[in-house]
Short mmCIF file of C-alpha atoms in Angstrom, two decimals:
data_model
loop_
_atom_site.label_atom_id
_atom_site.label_comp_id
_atom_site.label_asym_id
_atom_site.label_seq_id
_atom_site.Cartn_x
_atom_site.Cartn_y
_atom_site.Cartn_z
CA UNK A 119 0.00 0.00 0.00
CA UNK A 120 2.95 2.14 1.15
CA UNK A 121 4.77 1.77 -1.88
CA UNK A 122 1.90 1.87 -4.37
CA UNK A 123 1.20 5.83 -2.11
CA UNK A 124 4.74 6.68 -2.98
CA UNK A 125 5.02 5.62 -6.94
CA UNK A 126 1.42 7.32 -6.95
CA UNK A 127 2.06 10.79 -5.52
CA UNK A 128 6.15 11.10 -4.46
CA UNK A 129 7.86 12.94 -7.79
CA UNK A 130 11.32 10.43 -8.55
CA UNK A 131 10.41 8.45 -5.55
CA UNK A 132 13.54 6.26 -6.10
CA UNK A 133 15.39 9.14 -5.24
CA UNK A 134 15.98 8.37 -1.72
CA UNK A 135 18.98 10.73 -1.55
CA UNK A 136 17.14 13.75 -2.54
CA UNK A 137 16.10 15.90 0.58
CA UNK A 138 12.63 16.89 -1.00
CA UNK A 139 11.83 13.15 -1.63
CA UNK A 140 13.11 11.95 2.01
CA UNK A 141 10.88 14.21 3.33
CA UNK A 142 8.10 13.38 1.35
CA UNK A 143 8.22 9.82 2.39
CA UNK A 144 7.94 10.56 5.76
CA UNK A 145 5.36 12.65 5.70
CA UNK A 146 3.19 10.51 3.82
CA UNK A 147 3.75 7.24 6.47
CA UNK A 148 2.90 10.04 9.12
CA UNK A 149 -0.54 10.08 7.41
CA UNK A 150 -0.52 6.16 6.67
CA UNK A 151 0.13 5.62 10.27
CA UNK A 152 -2.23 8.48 11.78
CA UNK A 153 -4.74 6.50 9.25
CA UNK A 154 -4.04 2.96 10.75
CA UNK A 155 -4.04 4.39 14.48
CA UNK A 156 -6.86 5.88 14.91
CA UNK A 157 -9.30 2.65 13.02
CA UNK A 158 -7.54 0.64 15.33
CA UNK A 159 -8.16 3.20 18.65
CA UNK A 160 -11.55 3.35 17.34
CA UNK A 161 -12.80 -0.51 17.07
CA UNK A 162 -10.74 -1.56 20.37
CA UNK A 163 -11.71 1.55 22.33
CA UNK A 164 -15.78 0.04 21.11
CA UNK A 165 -14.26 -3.29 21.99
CA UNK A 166 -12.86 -2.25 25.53
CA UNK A 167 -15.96 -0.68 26.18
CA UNK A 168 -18.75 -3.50 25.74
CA UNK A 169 -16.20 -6.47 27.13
CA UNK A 170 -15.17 -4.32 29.90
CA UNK A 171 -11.47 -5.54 29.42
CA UNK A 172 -9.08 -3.23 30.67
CA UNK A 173 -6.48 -4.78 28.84
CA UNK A 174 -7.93 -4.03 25.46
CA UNK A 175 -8.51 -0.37 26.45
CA UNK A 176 -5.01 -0.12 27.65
CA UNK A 177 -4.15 -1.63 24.08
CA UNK A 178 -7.01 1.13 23.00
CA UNK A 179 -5.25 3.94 24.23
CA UNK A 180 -1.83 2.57 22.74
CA UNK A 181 -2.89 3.28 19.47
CA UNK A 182 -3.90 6.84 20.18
CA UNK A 183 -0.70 7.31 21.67
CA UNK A 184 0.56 6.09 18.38
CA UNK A 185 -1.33 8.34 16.49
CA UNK A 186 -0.28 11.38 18.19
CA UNK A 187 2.90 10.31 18.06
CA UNK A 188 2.17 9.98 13.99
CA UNK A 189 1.48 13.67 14.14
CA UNK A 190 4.29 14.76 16.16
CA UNK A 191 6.90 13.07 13.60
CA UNK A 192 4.83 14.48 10.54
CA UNK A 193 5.27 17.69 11.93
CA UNK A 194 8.90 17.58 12.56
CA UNK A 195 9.56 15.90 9.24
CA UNK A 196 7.39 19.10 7.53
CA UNK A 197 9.60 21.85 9.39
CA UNK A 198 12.97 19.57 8.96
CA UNK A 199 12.70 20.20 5.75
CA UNK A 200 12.45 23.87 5.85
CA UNK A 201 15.54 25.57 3.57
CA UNK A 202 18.69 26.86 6.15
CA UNK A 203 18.56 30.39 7.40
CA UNK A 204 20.49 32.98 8.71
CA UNK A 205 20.00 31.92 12.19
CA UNK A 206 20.42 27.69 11.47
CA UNK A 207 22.98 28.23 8.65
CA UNK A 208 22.71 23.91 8.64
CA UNK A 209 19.23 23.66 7.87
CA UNK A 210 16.37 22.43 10.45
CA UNK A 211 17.13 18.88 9.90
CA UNK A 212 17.62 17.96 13.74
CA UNK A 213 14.20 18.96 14.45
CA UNK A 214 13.12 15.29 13.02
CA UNK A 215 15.28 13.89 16.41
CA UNK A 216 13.21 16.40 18.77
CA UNK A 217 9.78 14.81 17.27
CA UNK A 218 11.36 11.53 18.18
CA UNK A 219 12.16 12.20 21.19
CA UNK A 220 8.92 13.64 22.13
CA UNK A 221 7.35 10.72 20.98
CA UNK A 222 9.21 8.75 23.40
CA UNK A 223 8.18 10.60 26.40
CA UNK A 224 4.85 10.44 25.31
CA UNK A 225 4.71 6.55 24.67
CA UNK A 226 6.64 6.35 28.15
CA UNK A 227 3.95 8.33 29.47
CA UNK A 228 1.15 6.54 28.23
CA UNK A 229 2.51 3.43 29.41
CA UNK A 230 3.22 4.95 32.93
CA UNK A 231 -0.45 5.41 32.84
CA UNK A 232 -1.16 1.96 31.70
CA UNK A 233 0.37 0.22 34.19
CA UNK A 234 -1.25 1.84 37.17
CA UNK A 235 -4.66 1.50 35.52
CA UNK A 236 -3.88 -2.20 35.33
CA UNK A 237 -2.35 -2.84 38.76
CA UNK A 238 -5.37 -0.48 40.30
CA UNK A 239 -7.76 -3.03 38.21
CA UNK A 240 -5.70 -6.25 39.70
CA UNK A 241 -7.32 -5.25 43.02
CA UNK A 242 -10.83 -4.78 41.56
CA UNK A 243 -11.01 -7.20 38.92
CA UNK A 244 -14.71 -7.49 36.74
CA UNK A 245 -15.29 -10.14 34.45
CA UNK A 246 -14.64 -9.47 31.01
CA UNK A 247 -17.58 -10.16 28.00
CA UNK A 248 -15.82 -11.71 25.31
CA UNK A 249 -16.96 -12.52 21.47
CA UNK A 250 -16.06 -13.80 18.39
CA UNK A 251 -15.90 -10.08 17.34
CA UNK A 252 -13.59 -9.10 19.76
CA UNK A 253 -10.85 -11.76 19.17
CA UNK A 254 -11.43 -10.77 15.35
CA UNK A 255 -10.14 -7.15 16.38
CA UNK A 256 -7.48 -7.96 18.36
CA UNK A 257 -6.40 -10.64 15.15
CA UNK A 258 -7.32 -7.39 13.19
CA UNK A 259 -4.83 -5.46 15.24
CA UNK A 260 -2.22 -7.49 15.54
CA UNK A 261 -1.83 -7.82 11.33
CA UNK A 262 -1.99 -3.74 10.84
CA UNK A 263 0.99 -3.20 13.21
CA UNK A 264 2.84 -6.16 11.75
CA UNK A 265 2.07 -4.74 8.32
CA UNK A 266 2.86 -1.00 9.90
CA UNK A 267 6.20 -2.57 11.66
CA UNK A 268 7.59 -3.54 8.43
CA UNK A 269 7.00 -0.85 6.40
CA UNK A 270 8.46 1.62 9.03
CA UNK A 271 11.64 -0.81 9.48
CA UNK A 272 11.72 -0.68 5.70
CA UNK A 273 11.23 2.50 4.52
CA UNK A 274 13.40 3.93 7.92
CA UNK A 275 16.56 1.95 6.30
CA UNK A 276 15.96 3.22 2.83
CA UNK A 277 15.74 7.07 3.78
CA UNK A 278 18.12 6.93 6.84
CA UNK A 279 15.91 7.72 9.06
CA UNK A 280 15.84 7.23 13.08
CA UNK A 281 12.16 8.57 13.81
CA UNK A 282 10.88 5.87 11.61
CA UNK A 283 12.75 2.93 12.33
CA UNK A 284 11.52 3.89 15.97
CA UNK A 285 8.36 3.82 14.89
CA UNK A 286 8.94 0.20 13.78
CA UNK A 287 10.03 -0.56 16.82
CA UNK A 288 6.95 0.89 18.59
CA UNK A 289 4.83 -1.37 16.02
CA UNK A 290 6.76 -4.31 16.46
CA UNK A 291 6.13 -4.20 20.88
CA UNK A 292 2.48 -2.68 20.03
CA UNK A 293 1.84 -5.88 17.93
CA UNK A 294 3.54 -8.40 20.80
CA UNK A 295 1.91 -6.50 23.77
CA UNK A 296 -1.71 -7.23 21.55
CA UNK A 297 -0.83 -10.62 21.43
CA UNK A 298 -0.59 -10.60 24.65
CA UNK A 299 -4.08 -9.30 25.46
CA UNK A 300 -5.10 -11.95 22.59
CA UNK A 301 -3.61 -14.46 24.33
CA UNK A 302 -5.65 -13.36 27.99
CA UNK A 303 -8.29 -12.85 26.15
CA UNK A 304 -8.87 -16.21 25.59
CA UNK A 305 -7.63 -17.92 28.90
CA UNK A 306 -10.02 -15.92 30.72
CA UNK A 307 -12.73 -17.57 28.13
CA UNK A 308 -11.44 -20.52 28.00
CA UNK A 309 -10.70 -21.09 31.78
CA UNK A 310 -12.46 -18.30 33.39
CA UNK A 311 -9.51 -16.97 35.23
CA UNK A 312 -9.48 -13.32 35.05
CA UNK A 313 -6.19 -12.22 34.08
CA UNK A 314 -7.29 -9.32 32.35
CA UNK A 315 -5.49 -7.02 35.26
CA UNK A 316 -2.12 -9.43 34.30
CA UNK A 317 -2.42 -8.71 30.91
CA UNK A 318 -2.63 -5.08 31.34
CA UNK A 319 0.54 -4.41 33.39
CA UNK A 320 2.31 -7.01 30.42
CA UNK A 321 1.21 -4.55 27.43
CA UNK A 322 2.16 -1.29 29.74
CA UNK A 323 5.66 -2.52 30.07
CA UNK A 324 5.84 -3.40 26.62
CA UNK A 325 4.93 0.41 25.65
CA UNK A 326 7.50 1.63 28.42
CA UNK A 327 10.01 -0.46 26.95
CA UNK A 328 9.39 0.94 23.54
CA UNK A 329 9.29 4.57 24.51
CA UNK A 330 12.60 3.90 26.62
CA UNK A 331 13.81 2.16 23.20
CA UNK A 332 12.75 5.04 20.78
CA UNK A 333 14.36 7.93 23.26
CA UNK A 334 17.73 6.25 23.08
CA UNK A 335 17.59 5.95 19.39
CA UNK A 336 16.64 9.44 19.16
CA UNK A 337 19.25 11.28 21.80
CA UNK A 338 22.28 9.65 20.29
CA UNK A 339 22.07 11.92 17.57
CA UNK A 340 21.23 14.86 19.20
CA UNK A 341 24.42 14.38 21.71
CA UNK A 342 26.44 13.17 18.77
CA UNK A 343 27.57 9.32 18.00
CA UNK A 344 30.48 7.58 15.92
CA UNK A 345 29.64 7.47 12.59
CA UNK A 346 28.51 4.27 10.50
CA UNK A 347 31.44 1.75 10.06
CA UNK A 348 29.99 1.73 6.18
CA UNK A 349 30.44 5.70 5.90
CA UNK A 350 33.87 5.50 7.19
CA UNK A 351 34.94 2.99 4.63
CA UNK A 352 33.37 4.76 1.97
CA UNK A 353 35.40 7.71 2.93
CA UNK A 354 38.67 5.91 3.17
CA UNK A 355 38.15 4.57 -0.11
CA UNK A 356 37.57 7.48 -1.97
CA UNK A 357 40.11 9.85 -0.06
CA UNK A 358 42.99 7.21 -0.16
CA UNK A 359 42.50 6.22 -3.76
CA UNK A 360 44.38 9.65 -4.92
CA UNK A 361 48.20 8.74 -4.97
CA UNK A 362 48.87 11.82 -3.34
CA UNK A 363 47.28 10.97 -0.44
CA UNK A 364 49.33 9.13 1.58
CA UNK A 365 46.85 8.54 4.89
CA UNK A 366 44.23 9.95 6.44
CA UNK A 367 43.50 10.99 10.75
CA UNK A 368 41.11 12.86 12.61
CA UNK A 369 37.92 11.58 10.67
CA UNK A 370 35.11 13.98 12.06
CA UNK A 371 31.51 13.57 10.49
CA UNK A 372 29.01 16.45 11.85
CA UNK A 373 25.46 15.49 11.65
CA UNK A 374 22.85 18.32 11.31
CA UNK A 375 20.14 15.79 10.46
CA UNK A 376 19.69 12.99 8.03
CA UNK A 377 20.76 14.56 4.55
CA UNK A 378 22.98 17.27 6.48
CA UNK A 379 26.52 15.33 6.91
CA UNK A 380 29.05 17.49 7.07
CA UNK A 381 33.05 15.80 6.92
CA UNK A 382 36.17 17.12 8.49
CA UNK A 383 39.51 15.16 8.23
CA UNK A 384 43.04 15.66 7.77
CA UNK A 385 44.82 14.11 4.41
CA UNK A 386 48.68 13.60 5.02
CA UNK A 387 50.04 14.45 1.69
CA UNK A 388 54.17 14.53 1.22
CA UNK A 389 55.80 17.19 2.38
CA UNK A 390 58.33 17.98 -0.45
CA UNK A 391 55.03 18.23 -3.07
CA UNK A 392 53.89 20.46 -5.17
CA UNK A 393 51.65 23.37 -3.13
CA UNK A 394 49.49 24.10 -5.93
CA UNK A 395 49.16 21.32 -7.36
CA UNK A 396 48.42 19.23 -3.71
CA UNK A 397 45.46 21.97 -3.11
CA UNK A 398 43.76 20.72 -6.39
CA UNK A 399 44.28 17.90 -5.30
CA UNK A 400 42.26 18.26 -1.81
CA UNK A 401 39.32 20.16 -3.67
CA UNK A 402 38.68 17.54 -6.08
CA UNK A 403 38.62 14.94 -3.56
CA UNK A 404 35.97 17.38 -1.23
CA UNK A 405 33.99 17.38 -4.72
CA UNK A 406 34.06 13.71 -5.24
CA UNK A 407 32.79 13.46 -1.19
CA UNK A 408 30.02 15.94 -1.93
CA UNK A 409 28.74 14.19 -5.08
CA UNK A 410 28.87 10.57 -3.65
CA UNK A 411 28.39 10.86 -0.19
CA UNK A 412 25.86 13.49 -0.27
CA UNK A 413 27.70 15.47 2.47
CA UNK A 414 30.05 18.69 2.76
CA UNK A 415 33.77 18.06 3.27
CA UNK A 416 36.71 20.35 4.87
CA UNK A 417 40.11 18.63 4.45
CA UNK A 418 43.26 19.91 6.43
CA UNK A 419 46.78 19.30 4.85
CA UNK A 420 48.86 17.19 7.00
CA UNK A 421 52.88 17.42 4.74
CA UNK A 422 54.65 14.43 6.23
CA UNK A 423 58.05 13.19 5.15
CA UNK A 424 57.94 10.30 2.31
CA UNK A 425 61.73 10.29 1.41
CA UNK A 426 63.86 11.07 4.02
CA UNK A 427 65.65 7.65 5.62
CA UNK A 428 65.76 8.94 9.75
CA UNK A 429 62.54 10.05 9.58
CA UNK A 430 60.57 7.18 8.15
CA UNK A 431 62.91 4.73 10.60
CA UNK A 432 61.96 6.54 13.26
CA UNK A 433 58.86 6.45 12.54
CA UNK A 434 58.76 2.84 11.79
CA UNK A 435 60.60 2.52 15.69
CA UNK A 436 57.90 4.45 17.75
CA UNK A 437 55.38 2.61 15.80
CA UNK A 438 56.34 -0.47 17.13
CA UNK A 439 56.75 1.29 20.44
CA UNK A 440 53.06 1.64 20.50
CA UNK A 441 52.30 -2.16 19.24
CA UNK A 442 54.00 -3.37 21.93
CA UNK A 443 51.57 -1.56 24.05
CA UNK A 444 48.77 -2.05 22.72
CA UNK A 445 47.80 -2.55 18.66
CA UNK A 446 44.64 -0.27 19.35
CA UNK A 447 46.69 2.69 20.25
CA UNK A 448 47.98 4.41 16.65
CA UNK A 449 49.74 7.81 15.76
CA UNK A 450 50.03 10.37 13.12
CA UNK A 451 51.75 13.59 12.30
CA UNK A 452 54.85 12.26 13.13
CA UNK A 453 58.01 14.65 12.48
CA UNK A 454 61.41 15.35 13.58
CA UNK A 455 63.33 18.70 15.18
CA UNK A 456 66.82 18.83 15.42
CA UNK A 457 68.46 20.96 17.73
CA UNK A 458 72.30 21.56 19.19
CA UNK A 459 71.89 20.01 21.99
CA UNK A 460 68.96 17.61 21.30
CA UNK A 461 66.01 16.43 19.11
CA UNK A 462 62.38 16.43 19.45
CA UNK A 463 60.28 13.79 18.14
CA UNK A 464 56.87 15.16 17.59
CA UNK A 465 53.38 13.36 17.10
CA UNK A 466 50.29 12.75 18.03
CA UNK A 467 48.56 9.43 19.94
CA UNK A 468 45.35 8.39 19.45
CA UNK A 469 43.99 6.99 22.26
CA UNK A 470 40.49 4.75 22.28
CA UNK A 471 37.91 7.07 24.85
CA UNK A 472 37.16 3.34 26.49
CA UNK A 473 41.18 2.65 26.97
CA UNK A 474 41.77 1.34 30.70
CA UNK A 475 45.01 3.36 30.96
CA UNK A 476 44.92 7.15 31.63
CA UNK A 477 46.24 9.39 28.76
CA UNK A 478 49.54 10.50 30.98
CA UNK A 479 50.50 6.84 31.55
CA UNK A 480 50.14 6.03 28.16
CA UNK A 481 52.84 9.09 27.03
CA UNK A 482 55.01 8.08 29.76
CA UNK A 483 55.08 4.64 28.75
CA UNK A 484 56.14 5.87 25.16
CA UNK A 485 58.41 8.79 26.10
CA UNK A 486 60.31 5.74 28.36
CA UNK A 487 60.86 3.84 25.71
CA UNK A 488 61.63 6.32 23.07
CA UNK A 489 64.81 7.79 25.82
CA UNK A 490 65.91 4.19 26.62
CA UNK A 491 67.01 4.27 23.26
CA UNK A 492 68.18 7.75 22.37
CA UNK A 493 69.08 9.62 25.21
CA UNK A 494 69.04 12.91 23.91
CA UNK A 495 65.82 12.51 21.80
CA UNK A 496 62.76 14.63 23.59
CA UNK A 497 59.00 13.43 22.77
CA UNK A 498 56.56 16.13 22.50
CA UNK A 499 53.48 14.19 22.32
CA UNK A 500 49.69 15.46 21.84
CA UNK A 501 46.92 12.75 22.83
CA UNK A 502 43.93 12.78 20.52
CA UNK A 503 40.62 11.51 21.15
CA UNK A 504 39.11 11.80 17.70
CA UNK A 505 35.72 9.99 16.98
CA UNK A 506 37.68 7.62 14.25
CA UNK A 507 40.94 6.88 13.77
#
């Protein structure tokens, strides 16, 4: 249905990458889900009502909670996709992790609410009425949110988008927790045990572990996480595969929103090269990122030495200084001072942000050996907690 909605009325609607077309396609499975939501609020709100299950009002009231979570992300997808402005010169695209994350506190909420309800009814149970027709709604339910999980989860991984594929997520415990009240639904007719209380508390955890689920998901971004191992392959490749490009450190990618990537790194390139010549170089590399990656790219020159003998065996000597400590710890911007009375050896360590060693021990440890073997060498050593190595 989804997809026949998008071929019908999204222009190019392969064209995932485009920021008008992104945008459409989440603002039309806001509508698809607003539309599901509220048929299934309506017939198990009826349902809740004449069985006097508070189970399947609980379940009720999920799906309205869904549905004004539905409007919250259309919303923020509609004003992330406003044009940047003086005063957000990176576009609006974060706003689509605020409607995420107040749809988490609002599922958390509702399932705060749930679970009280429930417990309260526990201690003043009433028998429930079941019917055929009921179990046909909750069936009814349960095949809309698995239909609804799957094209979130799908749709989410084909625009890069957070907000939705939490919105599978929410589907995917909305369709176990009805299950659940399926399942009581017909113990309790079947046996006449009344576990409709039970069953209540069971879907209200479910919906607080969603909205728990969907907050994470959604503050990540907005605090700032690692980028995807994929993305930083992709931008090794392309970087590394100009010859003058000798390695690359200090990866950085800056996310304003899905669509709004923007790359900072630093490009060792040799030292005794060609100025002009290494600066076209850089730009046509931050044009090749821009076109494939769909992202905006600042590269720093790093000149390193390529030819001269002491410098590349020293080099080669520290390295294995810092194997023998550990193979996660790594260097760059290594270079060489001589002086009358002494040499510095200067470079930077890059240091994990989970290593069990503190950053001083870990210089000591390298300026030990580095003196144990020349004397009259000094290390000047920066440590550097970039994102990626």
């Amino acid at each position: 249905m989804v997809t026949l909605l998008a071929k019908l009325f999204i222009r190019d609607h392969e064209n995932v990458t485009d920021s008008g077309v992104r945008q459409a396609y989440g603002m039309l499975c806001g509508i698809v889900g607003i539309f599901f939501n509220l048929i299934l609020f309506t017939t198990k709100a009826l349902a809740g009502f004449f069985s006097h299950s508070i189970a399947i009002t609980a379940d009720a009231f999920n799906n309205l909670s869904d549905a004004a979570s539905s409007i919250i992300t259309l919303a923020g997808f509609k004003m992330a996709g406003q044009k940047p402005d003086s005063d957000h010169p990176f576009g609006h695209g974060r706003i689509e992790y605020i409607s995420g994350l107040l749809v988490s506190i609002l599922i958390v909420l509702m399932g705060f609410e749930l679970v009280k309800s429930s417990v309260s009814k526990n201690f003043h149970p009433e028998v429930p009425d079941y019917s055929p027709v009921i179990i046909g709604i909750l069936v009814f339910s349960i095949l809309v949110k698995c239909y609804m999980a799957l094209y979130n989860r799908s749709i989410g991984s084909r625009i890069g988008s957070v907000a939705m594929k939490a919105t599978a997520i929410d589907s995917l415990s909305d369709m176990i927790a009805t299950t659940v009240v399926l399942i009581g639904t017909i113990v309790s007719a079947a046996s006449g045990i009344i576990i409709d209380g039970y069953c209540g508390v069971l879907v209200g955890m479910f919906i607080l572990y969603s909205g728990f689920v969907a907050a994470k998901d959604t503050i990540s971004p907005l605090l700032g996480q690692p980028p995807e191992p994929e993305l930083v392959q992709q931008i090794n490749d392309i970087v590394l595969s100009y010859d003058d490009v000798t390695g690359i450190h200090d990866l950085i990618v800056h996310n304003y929103g899905p669509g709004r990537t923007l790359i900072s790194l630093h490009a060792e390139v040799p030292a005794d090269g060609n100025i002009l010549t290494l600066h076209d170089t850089i730009d046509t590399i931050e044009h090749e990122l821009r076109s494939k990656l769909n992202c905006n790219a600042v590269i720093h020159m790093d000149p390193v030495s390529t030819n001269d003998p002491e410098t590349l065996s020293l080099k080669a000597e520290v390295k294995a200084y810092l194997d023998q400590i550990d193979p996660k710890l790594s260097m760059h911007d290594f270079r060489i001072v001589k002086g009358l009375t002494h040499t510095n050896l200067i470079f930077d360590i890059v240091v994990p942000y989970d290593y069990p060693v503190s950053d001083q021990d870990v210089v000591d440890s390298v300026t030990k050996r580095i003196q144990m073997n020349h004397p009259d060498f000094y290390a000047v050593i920066d440590v550097d907690k970039a994102v990626v190595q």
